[in-house]
XYZ file of C-alpha atoms in Angstrom:
407
model
C 42.026 -80.684 -116.038
C 43.222 -83.549 -113.849
C 46.360 -85.141 -115.222
C 46.437 -88.904 -115.750
C 48.894 -90.878 -113.617
C 51.584 -93.383 -114.541
C 51.915 -96.959 -113.289
C 54.939 -99.194 -113.907
C 55.533 -102.837 -113.017
C 58.207 -105.488 -113.420
C 57.695 -109.148 -114.220
C 59.487 -112.409 -114.972
C 63.083 -113.242 -114.121
C 65.506 -110.667 -112.719
C 68.455 -109.112 -114.530
C 71.258 -106.687 -113.745
C 69.582 -104.018 -115.919
C 65.830 -104.144 -115.320
C 66.020 -101.530 -112.563
C 67.825 -99.225 -114.987
C 64.743 -99.390 -117.225
C 62.588 -98.726 -114.169
C 64.761 -95.720 -113.345
C 64.268 -94.448 -116.897
C 60.478 -94.773 -116.751
C 60.310 -93.115 -113.335
C 62.662 -90.263 -114.203
C 60.844 -89.438 -117.442
C 57.433 -89.744 -115.809
C 58.360 -87.498 -112.897
C 59.875 -84.909 -115.229
C 56.832 -84.752 -117.530
C 54.340 -81.932 -117.084
C 51.729 -84.130 -118.791
C 51.747 -86.788 -116.063
C 50.393 -86.399 -112.559
C 51.590 -88.958 -110.018
C 53.975 -91.838 -110.657
C 53.184 -95.225 -109.106
C 54.824 -98.626 -108.977
C 52.961 -101.963 -108.978
C 54.567 -104.174 -106.339
C 54.986 -107.698 -107.758
C 53.818 -106.828 -111.237
C 50.314 -107.566 -112.466
C 49.709 -109.652 -109.339
C 50.263 -106.461 -107.358
C 47.760 -104.620 -109.546
C 45.142 -107.309 -108.899
C 45.876 -107.068 -105.158
C 45.855 -103.241 -105.206
C 49.452 -103.233 -103.973
C 50.417 -99.879 -105.452
C 53.360 -97.778 -104.252
C 53.832 -94.039 -104.732
C 57.269 -93.413 -106.258
C 57.674 -89.670 -105.648
C 60.840 -90.349 -103.634
C 62.571 -91.030 -106.961
C 62.841 -87.302 -107.629
C 66.140 -87.741 -105.782
C 68.911 -88.077 -108.389
C 71.165 -90.076 -106.069
C 68.388 -92.605 -105.448
C 67.761 -92.860 -109.188
C 71.431 -93.631 -109.837
C 71.463 -96.185 -107.038
C 68.357 -97.818 -108.512
C 69.990 -97.943 -111.953
C 72.974 -100.014 -110.753
C 70.943 -102.270 -108.433
C 70.343 -105.803 -109.785
C 67.029 -107.727 -109.736
C 63.705 -105.944 -109.350
C 63.126 -103.122 -106.884
C 59.350 -103.448 -107.253
C 59.389 -107.228 -107.029
C 58.203 -109.641 -109.697
C 55.566 -112.224 -110.482
C 54.823 -114.993 -112.960
C 51.101 -114.437 -113.378
C 49.425 -115.487 -116.607
C 46.329 -113.497 -117.459
C 43.631 -115.649 -118.995
C 42.015 -114.622 -122.256
C 39.618 -111.732 -121.739
C 36.386 -113.658 -122.353
C 37.348 -116.558 -120.104
C 38.122 -114.414 -117.039
C 36.442 -110.995 -117.344
C 36.463 -110.538 -113.568
C 40.271 -110.206 -113.443
C 40.250 -107.545 -116.148
C 37.448 -105.677 -114.393
C 39.463 -105.792 -111.176
C 42.498 -104.348 -112.991
C 40.275 -101.671 -114.526
C 38.933 -100.753 -111.080
C 42.454 -100.354 -109.690
C 43.417 -98.202 -112.667
C 40.329 -96.053 -112.059
C 41.139 -95.749 -108.353
C 44.598 -94.340 -109.091
C 43.555 -92.484 -112.271
C 46.071 -94.444 -114.366
C 46.400 -93.330 -117.960
C 49.821 -94.824 -118.705
C 50.929 -98.364 -117.881
C 54.433 -99.690 -118.502
C 55.327 -103.338 -118.015
C 59.015 -104.258 -117.957
C 59.625 -107.901 -118.737
C 60.257 -110.710 -121.179
C 58.113 -112.832 -123.443
C 55.474 -113.838 -120.918
C 55.235 -110.228 -119.709
C 54.617 -109.076 -123.283
C 51.676 -111.503 -123.377
C 50.229 -109.501 -120.471
C 50.847 -106.221 -122.313
C 49.061 -107.577 -125.376
C 46.008 -108.748 -123.419
C 45.673 -105.560 -121.378
C 45.965 -103.392 -124.470
C 43.278 -105.437 -126.239
C 41.009 -105.173 -123.190
C 41.278 -101.402 -122.877
C 40.742 -101.039 -126.620
C 37.636 -103.229 -126.383
C 36.063 -101.130 -123.619
C 37.251 -97.913 -125.308
C 39.208 -96.775 -122.253
C 42.098 -94.380 -122.875
C 44.976 -96.178 -121.183
C 48.309 -96.279 -122.986
C 49.930 -99.697 -122.468
C 53.595 -100.058 -123.423
C 55.961 -103.021 -123.060
C 59.570 -102.379 -122.056
C 61.770 -105.371 -122.987
C 63.842 -107.268 -120.461
C 65.339 -110.744 -120.560
C 68.776 -112.243 -120.250
C 67.638 -114.872 -122.776
C 67.657 -112.240 -125.567
C 64.775 -114.075 -127.233
C 62.256 -111.290 -127.898
C 61.580 -110.830 -131.599
C 61.750 -107.544 -133.537
C 64.449 -106.064 -131.288
C 68.189 -106.323 -131.963
C 68.767 -107.327 -128.347
C 67.148 -107.048 -124.933
C 68.238 -105.121 -121.838
C 69.764 -107.517 -119.346
C 71.363 -109.734 -121.977
C 74.547 -107.655 -122.312
C 75.350 -107.913 -118.601
C 74.589 -111.639 -118.461
C 76.693 -112.136 -121.597
C 79.610 -110.287 -120.012
C 79.361 -112.344 -116.814
C 79.335 -115.606 -118.749
C 82.184 -114.679 -121.087
C 84.408 -113.594 -118.198
C 83.472 -116.615 -116.073
C 84.190 -119.086 -118.891
C 87.513 -117.381 -119.579
C 88.434 -117.823 -115.914
C 87.318 -121.471 -115.945
C 89.446 -122.089 -119.040
C 92.467 -120.781 -117.156
C 91.595 -122.747 -114.021
C 91.298 -126.063 -115.841
C 94.370 -125.636 -118.048
C 96.966 -126.082 -115.308
C 96.789 -129.885 -114.921
C 98.203 -132.581 -117.197
C 95.372 -134.970 -116.254
C 92.749 -135.467 -118.956
C 89.533 -133.779 -117.839
C 86.227 -132.386 -119.094
C 84.487 -129.394 -117.522
C 80.867 -128.788 -118.522
C 79.183 -125.439 -117.899
C 75.373 -125.526 -118.056
C 73.870 -122.179 -119.078
C 70.300 -120.889 -119.174
C 68.463 -120.971 -122.477
C 65.265 -122.941 -123.009
C 64.637 -122.277 -126.684
C 67.486 -120.057 -127.838
C 71.233 -120.234 -127.295
C 72.180 -116.552 -127.075
C 73.640 -116.887 -123.578
C 75.693 -119.943 -124.498
C 76.918 -118.158 -127.614
C 78.073 -115.316 -125.348
C 79.874 -117.845 -123.141
C 81.838 -118.825 -126.251
C 83.335 -115.326 -126.592
C 86.850 -116.525 -125.618
C 86.711 -118.766 -128.710
C 85.147 -116.051 -130.882
C 88.046 -113.766 -130.001
C 90.673 -116.168 -131.313
C 91.049 -118.782 -128.586
C 90.609 -122.517 -129.014
C 88.241 -122.837 -126.058
C 85.567 -123.483 -125.072
C 86.118 -126.637 -127.123
C 82.429 -127.577 -127.398
C 79.494 -125.151 -127.711
C 76.003 -126.717 -127.717
C 72.949 -124.561 -128.488
C 69.237 -125.498 -128.652
C 69.164 -124.390 -132.290
C 71.338 -127.386 -133.287
C 70.217 -130.983 -132.635
C 72.469 -132.638 -130.043
C 73.818 -136.142 -130.646
C 75.204 -137.860 -127.539
C 77.394 -140.299 -129.473
C 78.855 -137.515 -131.613
C 79.503 -135.551 -128.401
C 81.477 -138.441 -126.912
C 83.402 -138.955 -130.155
C 84.288 -135.276 -130.201
C 85.695 -135.527 -126.678
C 87.866 -138.527 -127.594
C 89.134 -136.689 -130.675
C 89.914 -133.551 -128.678
C 91.874 -135.577 -126.122
C 94.406 -136.307 -128.866
C 95.501 -132.661 -128.816
C 94.474 -131.303 -125.388
C 94.224 -132.586 -121.845
C 91.570 -130.150 -120.674
C 88.240 -129.852 -122.474
C 85.732 -127.116 -121.660
C 82.148 -127.448 -122.925
C 79.381 -124.858 -122.646
C 75.849 -126.205 -123.112
C 72.403 -124.633 -123.061
C 69.959 -126.128 -120.581
C 67.477 -126.591 -123.444
C 69.547 -128.665 -125.879
C 67.454 -131.292 -127.669
C 68.021 -134.349 -129.829
C 66.912 -134.647 -133.455
C 63.397 -135.606 -132.324
C 62.998 -132.496 -130.165
C 63.412 -134.295 -126.831
C 65.423 -132.539 -124.133
C 68.789 -134.179 -123.518
C 68.624 -136.013 -120.194
C 64.863 -135.492 -120.117
C 64.406 -138.263 -117.574
C 66.424 -136.194 -115.102
C 64.110 -133.167 -115.365
C 61.703 -132.452 -112.576
C 58.698 -132.904 -114.846
C 56.785 -129.909 -113.470
C 55.894 -126.784 -115.413
C 55.353 -123.138 -114.517
C 52.089 -121.216 -114.930
C 52.950 -120.437 -118.554
C 53.414 -124.149 -119.333
C 57.224 -124.022 -119.510
C 58.944 -127.167 -118.271
C 61.483 -126.519 -115.527
C 64.898 -127.233 -116.989
C 68.103 -128.048 -115.171
C 70.426 -130.974 -114.879
C 71.670 -131.459 -118.437
C 75.219 -130.692 -117.265
C 75.027 -133.345 -114.566
C 73.521 -135.795 -117.062
C 76.386 -135.257 -119.507
C 78.889 -135.526 -116.648
C 77.539 -138.953 -115.745
C 77.464 -139.967 -119.412
C 81.144 -139.082 -119.872
C 82.099 -140.771 -116.616
C 80.340 -143.989 -117.678
C 81.459 -144.074 -121.324
C 84.919 -142.458 -121.228
C 85.925 -142.667 -117.578
C 88.035 -139.499 -117.427
C 87.945 -136.807 -114.768
C 84.763 -134.787 -115.368
C 82.776 -132.147 -113.557
C 79.722 -130.041 -114.356
C 78.895 -126.508 -113.244
C 75.311 -125.238 -113.297
C 75.632 -121.457 -113.401
C 71.938 -121.098 -112.544
C 70.959 -117.827 -110.818
C 74.415 -116.244 -110.832
C 74.241 -115.315 -114.506
C 71.092 -113.223 -114.027
C 72.062 -110.521 -111.554
C 75.861 -110.293 -111.437
C 76.008 -106.534 -110.905
C 79.758 -106.693 -110.246
C 80.229 -107.639 -113.913
C 77.401 -105.603 -115.407
C 77.847 -103.904 -118.771
C 77.704 -100.112 -118.655
C 76.332 -100.170 -122.203
C 73.554 -102.501 -121.065
C 72.545 -100.297 -118.136
C 72.695 -97.090 -120.180
C 70.569 -98.576 -122.957
C 68.110 -100.007 -120.431
C 67.594 -96.561 -118.922
C 67.280 -94.967 -122.367
C 64.612 -97.417 -123.512
C 62.638 -96.812 -120.312
C 62.691 -93.060 -120.921
C 61.777 -93.565 -124.585
C 58.764 -95.682 -123.581
C 57.267 -92.795 -121.616
C 57.870 -90.374 -124.481
C 56.216 -92.790 -126.922
C 53.138 -93.152 -124.695
C 52.857 -89.372 -124.382
C 52.825 -89.241 -128.189
C 49.666 -91.362 -128.077
C 51.173 -94.775 -128.820
C 49.731 -97.860 -127.108
C 49.933 -101.609 -127.581
C 53.574 -101.619 -128.595
C 56.899 -102.833 -127.195
C 59.989 -100.685 -127.297
C 62.785 -102.086 -129.470
C 66.411 -101.518 -130.361
C 67.281 -101.277 -134.033
C 71.010 -101.680 -134.798
C 72.279 -99.133 -137.286
C 75.885 -100.346 -137.455
C 78.464 -102.555 -135.747
C 81.506 -100.389 -136.504
C 80.968 -97.981 -134.878
C 78.214 -99.510 -132.769
C 75.048 -97.470 -133.123
C 71.399 -98.163 -132.309
C 68.038 -96.445 -132.651
C 65.134 -96.872 -130.232
C 61.711 -97.466 -131.739
C 58.542 -99.420 -130.944
C 56.651 -102.261 -132.591
C 53.089 -103.667 -132.299
C 52.961 -106.019 -129.332
C 50.677 -108.497 -131.102
C 53.518 -109.368 -133.464
C 55.993 -109.907 -130.592
C 54.221 -111.688 -127.740
C 54.644 -115.476 -127.558
C 57.330 -115.629 -130.245
C 61.018 -116.478 -129.734
C 64.110 -115.048 -131.425
C 66.695 -117.727 -132.222
C 70.417 -117.483 -132.891
C 70.604 -117.139 -136.692
C 72.271 -119.730 -138.904
C 74.996 -117.194 -139.718
C 76.314 -117.501 -136.129
C 75.861 -121.207 -135.434
C 78.926 -122.880 -136.959
C 81.737 -121.689 -134.717
C 84.270 -123.717 -136.679
C 83.609 -121.271 -139.508
C 85.578 -118.008 -139.285
C 82.755 -115.991 -140.872
C 80.266 -117.226 -138.258
C 82.699 -116.454 -135.447
C 83.231 -112.942 -136.807
C 79.497 -112.262 -137.133
C 78.827 -113.503 -133.605
C 81.656 -111.423 -132.144
C 80.507 -108.311 -134.029
C 77.041 -108.793 -132.588
C 78.054 -109.556 -129.003
C 81.047 -107.340 -128.263
C 79.308 -103.929 -128.319
C 76.760 -105.161 -125.777
C 79.289 -105.999 -123.037
C 81.326 -102.795 -123.091
C 82.030 -100.666 -120.028
C 82.401 -101.404 -116.336
C 79.845 -100.064 -113.858
C 81.299 -98.145 -110.902
C 79.738 -99.492 -107.721
C 78.795 -97.398 -104.708
C 80.522 -99.017 -101.719
C 79.617 -98.748 -98.080
C 82.156 -98.750 -95.245
C 82.392 -102.535 -95.286
C 83.526 -102.703 -98.893
C 80.254 -104.203 -100.114
C 78.116 -102.767 -102.937
C 75.310 -100.513 -101.761
C 72.014 -101.251 -103.496
C 68.603 -99.611 -103.642
C 65.857 -100.967 -101.392
C 62.278 -99.744 -101.782
C-alpha cells in the first residue's frame, strides 16, 4: 500500500511564531509511519496552483527544526490569494486537485489567519463534493488574535510582548521632559483591538500610562479625545496614547478616512494606515502642543528578539496536534486553544469545524474594554500575561547577529 503524502503551506501576514507551527507539522509528519513524503507549498495556495512544491525531507535534522522554530516570518513564503467559490471557478479547483494527485497528497495543512481559513473551508468543501479522501486542516496564525472559537492565536503572544515592551520604553523616553507633549502610537488592528490592548499592559500592571487607549470596539469621538488631552495636561506633561489603526466614529467611518489610500486588497479589506498622523495633525491644529506619532507598522509582526517562548512552544504544539488530528480522520476543522485556567495558566488543544470559523472576527469582550475599571484591567491582564512569558534564546553567528533558517 502506497502511503499518502503531506503538504503544508503558509498564508497571510507573517508572525514570529508561524514557522514554529510549520516546524511542528513537519516534525510530526516526518515522524509518522502513516505518512509517506512531506512537502511544502511555496507561497501558499498560489504555489499549489503554480505547482511550486518543495520536498521537506531535510527537516529530519533536529538542529534545522529548532532553527526554523525561532525564525520569524514564513520560511515557505506567503500569498494573499482568494479562491473563488467552487462553482464560479471550477478550473482552479481542478488544477489544485491535479497537483494533489501528482504528489499523492492525502493531508493538507494551511497555516494562516482568517482569509486563510476561508481557503481551508473551500478546499474541504470541494474535496467532500468530489468524494476525494484528502484531510484538510487549518492551523491558526495571526497577530491580530481575531479568529473565533480559539482562546488566542499563535503569533499574537509575541506581537503582544513586543508592543508592551516598546510602549513601556516609549513611556520612559517621553517622561524626561517638562514640556507638554503627546506621543501617539498607531498599532495594527482593523476590526479588533487585541494588539492595542496588549500595548496597554504597562497600565494594566498598575501604571498610569498609556494615558489613552483607543480600540475599534469603542466608537472614537475626536472632540472627546481632545478634551481628554486638555484634562490630562492638568496633571501630567507627557501624554502617551495607543490607538488601533481601525478606530471608527459612531457611524462606523474610519477616523481620518480621507487620509487612507482608498485601495483594497484581494479580500476586499481597505488598506489602513495614517490614523496616528491624522491625530497628530489634529492635536497640532487644535491644541498646539508638541506632538508626534509613531506607526509601528511591520515591526510588531516579526520581532523575534522579543518573541514569547510560550507563543513559540504553543505554535509548535498546535502544528503537531494538527497532524495527529488528521491521522485520526478529521478534516474540515481548524485547530484551537481552549483555556482551562489562568492561575495556573493551562490550555487544551482541540479542533473546531472550519465553516463556523472562516470569515468571522473575534472582538475584545466588553469585560476588558473599560480600562478605568479595575475589574476590566484585571481581566485583561489575566488574559494577556500568560501569553507573553519566556524569552527565546537566539542562535548567534560570529558577527553577533541572529542566525535564521533559510529554505
